[in-house]
């Protein structure tokens, strides 16, 4: 009798363990399903806003949209997000050729955004935010076209006083001065092109020079100014050449310019500029705003 009594508690204990194990499995599966459902809902809402933004005349491709905040579903009806990030590639800019048109990446971050029911978002939806930060990124090839230096490349060197600077842990470096710009330019007296070939081409045989310069960038009245201050001689891999003394200022001037106004999200204005990796970035911000997706970027004026 005592043997039977001792077996019963063990059987009950095993049954309880099995039930507990199944409850854990069910809880895990339910949690995973909740994550999947929440993620799918967020992805669909982001896609819906992206399509609304693509209705803007200056947005040729579907932009990337990230709605911050987890879980998403409780926020989907109110449409309140701590941050809403948008990145639109291929936005055209004026005064940079016609075939092909110069294009840049136009980013925006709405802070403490309220966009309403995410299932109802469309091109004309009013989106409110406590703050707006906008960035327009110009890559090296596009900057080269703007400056008429076909092989131009911009590089952001690590600070010279930082040991090991520029490693993967630093991410994309940023600078407003000491920026390295490299490219091939004609020497004074040489043509801009030779038989249709730019100075960077082997077929261009007139006097030319390929150098790296150190430059600074700043903004005046919403336009980016690039000013080459000297020839670069730092630790980064660079190009150097014996530029005759009488040509040095002229060569530096070829790497200095004032860029045309860059299109920024919702008509923003650049307040400062910097280099980030191999891009030139214009940055602006503003206080409380009310914006619509369809107003994100303008089309190029006719004839631009």
Short mmCIF file of C-alpha atoms in Angstrom, two decimals:
data_model
loop_
_atom_site.label_atom_id
_atom_site.label_comp_id
_atom_site.label_asym_id
_atom_site.label_seq_id
_atom_site.Cartn_x
_atom_site.Cartn_y
_atom_site.Cartn_z
CA UNK A 1 0.00 0.00 0.00
CA UNK A 2 2.83 2.34 0.89
CA UNK A 3 4.50 1.58 -2.49
CA UNK A 4 1.36 2.62 -4.35
CA UNK A 5 1.15 5.76 -2.24
CA UNK A 6 4.75 6.69 -3.11
CA UNK A 7 4.19 6.19 -6.86
CA UNK A 8 1.16 8.51 -6.92
CA UNK A 9 3.07 11.69 -5.92
CA UNK A 10 5.76 10.97 -8.53
CA UNK A 11 3.12 10.54 -11.24
CA UNK A 12 1.44 13.78 -10.19
CA UNK A 13 4.80 15.55 -10.17
CA UNK A 14 5.63 14.37 -13.70
CA UNK A 15 2.21 15.46 -14.92
CA UNK A 16 2.72 18.89 -13.40
CA UNK A 17 6.12 19.18 -15.07
CA UNK A 18 4.63 18.25 -18.44
CA UNK A 19 1.84 20.78 -18.03
CA UNK A 20 4.36 23.43 -17.00
CA UNK A 21 6.56 22.64 -19.99
CA UNK A 22 3.60 22.89 -22.36
CA UNK A 23 2.55 26.18 -20.83
CA UNK A 24 6.06 27.54 -21.41
CA UNK A 25 5.97 26.33 -25.04
CA UNK A 26 2.54 27.90 -25.56
CA UNK A 27 3.73 31.18 -24.02
CA UNK A 28 6.83 31.23 -26.25
CA UNK A 29 4.81 30.46 -29.38
CA UNK A 30 2.25 33.11 -28.45
CA UNK A 31 5.05 35.62 -27.88
CA UNK A 32 6.65 34.81 -31.23
CA UNK A 33 3.31 35.07 -33.02
CA UNK A 34 2.68 38.41 -31.32
CA UNK A 35 6.07 39.66 -32.51
CA UNK A 36 5.37 38.47 -36.04
CA UNK A 37 1.92 40.04 -36.16
CA UNK A 38 3.25 43.29 -34.69
CA UNK A 39 6.16 43.34 -37.13
CA UNK A 40 3.92 42.67 -40.13
CA UNK A 41 1.54 45.44 -39.06
CA UNK A 42 4.44 47.88 -38.65
CA UNK A 43 5.88 46.91 -42.04
CA UNK A 44 2.53 47.44 -43.76
CA UNK A 45 2.08 50.83 -42.10
CA UNK A 46 5.59 51.91 -43.11
CA UNK A 47 4.94 50.75 -46.68
CA UNK A 48 1.65 52.66 -46.75
CA UNK A 49 3.38 55.88 -45.68
CA UNK A 50 6.20 55.24 -48.16
CA UNK A 51 3.67 54.98 -51.00
CA UNK A 52 2.04 58.21 -49.84
CA UNK A 53 5.43 59.93 -49.88
CA UNK A 54 6.14 58.62 -53.37
CA UNK A 55 3.16 60.64 -54.56
CA UNK A 56 5.33 63.71 -53.96
CA UNK A 57 6.49 65.08 -57.36
CA UNK A 58 10.20 64.96 -56.44
CA UNK A 59 10.27 61.42 -55.02
CA UNK A 60 10.85 59.00 -57.93
CA UNK A 61 11.34 55.85 -55.87
CA UNK A 62 9.63 54.41 -52.82
CA UNK A 63 11.49 55.80 -49.79
CA UNK A 64 12.52 53.95 -46.66
CA UNK A 65 10.32 54.61 -43.62
CA UNK A 66 10.96 53.60 -40.02
CA UNK A 67 8.34 54.16 -37.33
CA UNK A 68 9.98 53.96 -33.91
CA UNK A 69 8.27 52.34 -30.97
CA UNK A 70 7.43 48.83 -29.79
CA UNK A 71 4.95 47.32 -29.66
CA UNK A 72 3.49 48.87 -32.81
CA UNK A 73 -0.14 47.76 -32.68
CA UNK A 74 -1.15 49.91 -29.66
CA UNK A 75 0.20 52.95 -31.52
CA UNK A 76 -1.35 52.14 -34.90
CA UNK A 77 -4.68 53.85 -34.22
CA UNK A 78 -3.40 57.00 -32.53
CA UNK A 79 -0.40 57.19 -34.85
CA UNK A 80 1.83 58.62 -32.12
CA UNK A 81 5.52 57.79 -32.55
CA UNK A 82 8.57 59.07 -30.71
CA UNK A 83 10.45 59.21 -34.01
CA UNK A 84 9.56 58.77 -37.66
CA UNK A 85 12.49 58.46 -40.07
CA UNK A 86 12.25 58.86 -43.85
CA UNK A 87 15.00 58.42 -46.45
CA UNK A 88 14.25 59.15 -50.11
CA UNK A 89 16.89 58.36 -52.71
CA UNK A 90 17.08 59.77 -56.22
CA UNK A 91 15.60 63.20 -55.50
CA UNK A 92 16.60 65.51 -58.39
CA UNK A 93 18.47 68.78 -57.92
CA UNK A 94 18.72 71.71 -60.36
CA UNK A 95 21.78 73.20 -62.08
CA UNK A 96 23.53 69.85 -62.50
CA UNK A 97 23.03 68.65 -66.03
CA UNK A 98 20.10 67.06 -67.76
CA UNK A 99 21.21 63.61 -68.95
CA UNK A 100 21.33 62.10 -66.47
CA UNK A 101 19.82 64.44 -63.90
CA UNK A 102 21.83 64.80 -60.69
CA UNK A 103 20.16 63.12 -57.75
CA UNK A 104 20.69 63.18 -53.99
CA UNK A 105 19.31 61.43 -50.92
CA UNK A 106 16.83 63.48 -48.89
CA UNK A 107 16.24 62.38 -45.29
CA UNK A 108 13.89 63.61 -42.58
CA UNK A 109 13.24 62.72 -38.97
CA UNK A 110 9.96 63.77 -37.35
CA UNK A 111 10.27 63.87 -33.56
CA UNK A 112 7.24 63.09 -31.37
CA UNK A 113 5.18 62.61 -34.50
CA UNK A 114 1.40 62.24 -34.69
CA UNK A 115 0.12 60.94 -38.02
CA UNK A 116 -3.30 59.56 -37.05
CA UNK A 117 -4.61 56.10 -37.88
CA UNK A 118 -1.81 54.40 -39.83
CA UNK A 119 -4.38 52.49 -41.86
CA UNK A 120 -5.72 55.76 -43.27
CA UNK A 121 -2.44 57.47 -44.20
CA UNK A 122 -2.41 58.99 -47.67
CA UNK A 123 -0.62 61.71 -49.67
CA UNK A 124 -2.72 64.49 -48.10
CA UNK A 125 -2.60 63.25 -44.49
CA UNK A 126 -1.57 65.92 -42.00
CA UNK A 127 1.42 64.80 -39.94
CA UNK A 128 2.31 66.80 -36.85
CA UNK A 129 5.65 66.77 -35.07
CA UNK A 130 7.30 68.58 -32.19
CA UNK A 131 10.47 68.92 -34.24
CA UNK A 132 11.84 68.20 -37.69
CA UNK A 133 15.44 67.43 -38.65
CA UNK A 134 16.29 67.27 -42.35
CA UNK A 135 19.42 66.12 -44.15
CA UNK A 136 20.35 66.08 -47.83
CA UNK A 137 23.28 63.84 -48.78
CA UNK A 138 25.41 64.37 -51.87
CA UNK A 139 27.65 61.45 -52.83
CA UNK A 140 31.10 61.87 -54.37
CA UNK A 141 30.12 61.30 -58.05
CA UNK A 142 27.30 63.84 -57.80
CA UNK A 143 29.54 66.36 -56.06
CA UNK A 144 32.04 65.81 -58.87
CA UNK A 145 29.40 66.70 -61.43
CA UNK A 146 28.44 69.80 -59.48
CA UNK A 147 32.09 70.88 -59.35
CA UNK A 148 32.96 69.71 -62.88
CA UNK A 149 35.61 67.28 -61.58
CA UNK A 150 34.66 63.89 -63.01
CA UNK A 151 36.80 61.70 -60.76
CA UNK A 152 36.23 63.71 -57.58
CA UNK A 153 36.20 61.75 -54.33
CA UNK A 154 35.51 63.12 -50.87
CA UNK A 155 36.97 61.47 -47.78
CA UNK A 156 36.55 62.22 -44.08
CA UNK A 157 39.89 61.62 -42.33
CA UNK A 158 40.01 60.55 -38.70
CA UNK A 159 41.15 63.21 -36.22
CA UNK A 160 44.95 63.29 -36.22
CA UNK A 161 45.07 63.32 -32.40
CA UNK A 162 42.99 60.14 -32.06
CA UNK A 163 45.04 56.95 -32.00
CA UNK A 164 43.41 54.28 -34.12
CA UNK A 165 40.78 56.73 -35.32
CA UNK A 166 38.75 55.77 -38.35
CA UNK A 167 38.29 52.13 -37.33
CA UNK A 168 34.97 50.26 -37.57
CA UNK A 169 34.08 51.29 -34.02
CA UNK A 170 33.98 54.95 -35.04
CA UNK A 171 31.21 54.47 -37.61
CA UNK A 172 31.00 57.14 -40.29
CA UNK A 173 33.29 60.02 -39.40
CA UNK A 174 32.08 63.60 -39.67
CA UNK A 175 34.04 66.81 -40.18
CA UNK A 176 33.45 70.43 -41.12
CA UNK A 177 37.10 71.16 -41.91
CA UNK A 178 40.16 69.11 -42.73
CA UNK A 179 38.05 67.25 -45.30
CA UNK A 180 40.04 65.56 -48.05
CA UNK A 181 38.87 66.05 -51.63
CA UNK A 182 40.72 64.37 -54.50
CA UNK A 183 40.40 64.73 -58.24
CA UNK A 184 41.98 65.64 -61.57
CA UNK A 185 41.80 69.23 -62.84
CA UNK A 186 43.36 71.03 -65.82
CA UNK A 187 46.24 73.38 -65.15
CA UNK A 188 45.72 77.02 -66.11
CA UNK A 189 45.79 77.34 -69.89
CA UNK A 190 44.47 73.82 -70.50
CA UNK A 191 40.96 73.25 -71.89
CA UNK A 192 38.12 71.96 -69.75
CA UNK A 193 37.80 68.98 -72.10
CA UNK A 194 39.87 67.67 -75.00
CA UNK A 195 37.96 66.07 -77.87
CA UNK A 196 35.14 65.50 -75.41
CA UNK A 197 37.37 63.85 -72.79
CA UNK A 198 37.65 65.24 -69.24
CA UNK A 199 41.04 65.75 -67.55
CA UNK A 200 40.70 62.43 -65.71
CA UNK A 201 40.70 60.50 -69.01
CA UNK A 202 43.92 59.04 -70.43
CA UNK A 203 43.02 60.57 -73.80
CA UNK A 204 43.26 64.05 -72.27
CA UNK A 205 46.90 64.99 -72.95
CA UNK A 206 46.92 68.69 -72.04
CA UNK A 207 48.69 69.71 -68.80
CA UNK A 208 46.66 68.52 -65.82
CA UNK A 209 47.19 67.45 -62.23
CA UNK A 210 45.63 64.92 -59.86
CA UNK A 211 45.83 66.05 -56.26
CA UNK A 212 44.18 65.83 -52.87
CA UNK A 213 43.29 69.02 -51.06
CA UNK A 214 42.15 69.85 -47.54
CA UNK A 215 38.85 71.73 -47.44
CA UNK A 216 36.25 73.15 -45.11
CA UNK A 217 32.51 73.44 -45.62
CA UNK A 218 30.03 75.95 -44.26
CA UNK A 219 26.60 77.35 -45.06
CA UNK A 220 25.67 80.91 -45.98
CA UNK A 221 22.05 81.78 -46.77
CA UNK A 222 21.13 78.12 -47.11
CA UNK A 223 23.85 77.27 -49.63
CA UNK A 224 26.88 75.07 -49.02
CA UNK A 225 30.28 76.68 -49.52
CA UNK A 226 33.32 74.46 -50.13
CA UNK A 227 36.68 76.14 -49.62
CA UNK A 228 39.94 74.36 -50.35
CA UNK A 229 42.47 75.66 -47.84
CA UNK A 230 45.65 73.76 -48.77
CA UNK A 231 47.03 70.66 -50.42
CA UNK A 232 46.48 67.59 -48.25
CA UNK A 233 49.61 66.03 -46.74
CA UNK A 234 48.13 64.02 -43.86
CA UNK A 235 48.32 60.29 -43.08
CA UNK A 236 45.37 59.22 -45.24
CA UNK A 237 46.10 57.71 -48.65
CA UNK A 238 46.06 60.64 -51.04
CA UNK A 239 47.33 62.05 -54.33
CA UNK A 240 50.18 64.50 -54.46
CA UNK A 241 51.90 66.23 -57.36
CA UNK A 242 54.43 68.97 -57.93
CA UNK A 243 52.17 71.89 -58.69
CA UNK A 244 54.12 74.92 -59.89
CA UNK A 245 54.00 77.72 -57.33
CA UNK A 246 52.29 80.06 -59.77
CA UNK A 247 49.48 77.53 -60.30
CA UNK A 248 48.83 76.51 -56.71
CA UNK A 249 46.12 79.07 -55.94
CA UNK A 250 44.37 78.36 -59.26
CA UNK A 251 44.34 74.61 -58.58
CA UNK A 252 42.98 75.13 -55.06
CA UNK A 253 40.29 77.37 -56.51
CA UNK A 254 39.11 74.50 -58.73
CA UNK A 255 38.22 72.63 -55.54
CA UNK A 256 36.30 75.59 -54.11
CA UNK A 257 32.71 76.38 -55.00
CA UNK A 258 29.25 77.41 -53.84
CA UNK A 259 26.73 74.66 -54.50
CA UNK A 260 23.28 75.41 -55.88
CA UNK A 261 20.46 75.22 -53.32
CA UNK A 262 19.94 71.56 -52.44
CA UNK A 263 16.43 70.23 -52.18
CA UNK A 264 15.56 69.36 -48.59
CA UNK A 265 12.54 67.60 -47.14
CA UNK A 266 9.41 69.74 -46.93
CA UNK A 267 11.22 72.83 -48.16
CA UNK A 268 13.74 72.89 -45.32
CA UNK A 269 16.78 75.14 -45.43
CA UNK A 270 20.35 74.07 -44.75
CA UNK A 271 21.82 75.60 -41.59
CA UNK A 272 25.15 73.81 -41.51
CA UNK A 273 27.10 71.24 -43.51
CA UNK A 274 29.68 68.52 -42.95
CA UNK A 275 31.31 65.55 -44.59
CA UNK A 276 30.23 62.09 -43.49
CA UNK A 277 32.29 59.26 -44.89
CA UNK A 278 32.36 59.92 -48.64
CA UNK A 279 29.24 62.12 -48.66
CA UNK A 280 28.66 65.83 -48.25
CA UNK A 281 25.67 66.49 -45.98
CA UNK A 282 23.48 69.57 -45.61
CA UNK A 283 21.58 69.71 -42.31
CA UNK A 284 18.62 71.77 -41.14
CA UNK A 285 16.03 71.66 -38.39
CA UNK A 286 12.89 73.40 -37.22
CA UNK A 287 10.41 73.46 -34.36
CA UNK A 288 6.81 72.22 -34.39
CA UNK A 289 5.58 71.45 -37.91
CA UNK A 290 2.52 70.20 -39.75
CA UNK A 291 3.43 68.54 -43.06
CA UNK A 292 1.87 66.32 -45.72
CA UNK A 293 3.56 63.41 -47.55
CA UNK A 294 2.80 64.88 -50.97
CA UNK A 295 4.86 67.98 -50.11
CA UNK A 296 8.03 66.02 -49.29
CA UNK A 297 10.04 67.05 -52.39
CA UNK A 298 9.40 69.18 -55.45
CA UNK A 299 9.88 68.23 -59.08
CA UNK A 300 12.60 70.00 -61.05
CA UNK A 301 11.46 73.23 -62.71
CA UNK A 302 10.95 72.92 -66.45
CA UNK A 303 14.25 73.32 -68.29
CA UNK A 304 16.46 72.45 -65.29
#
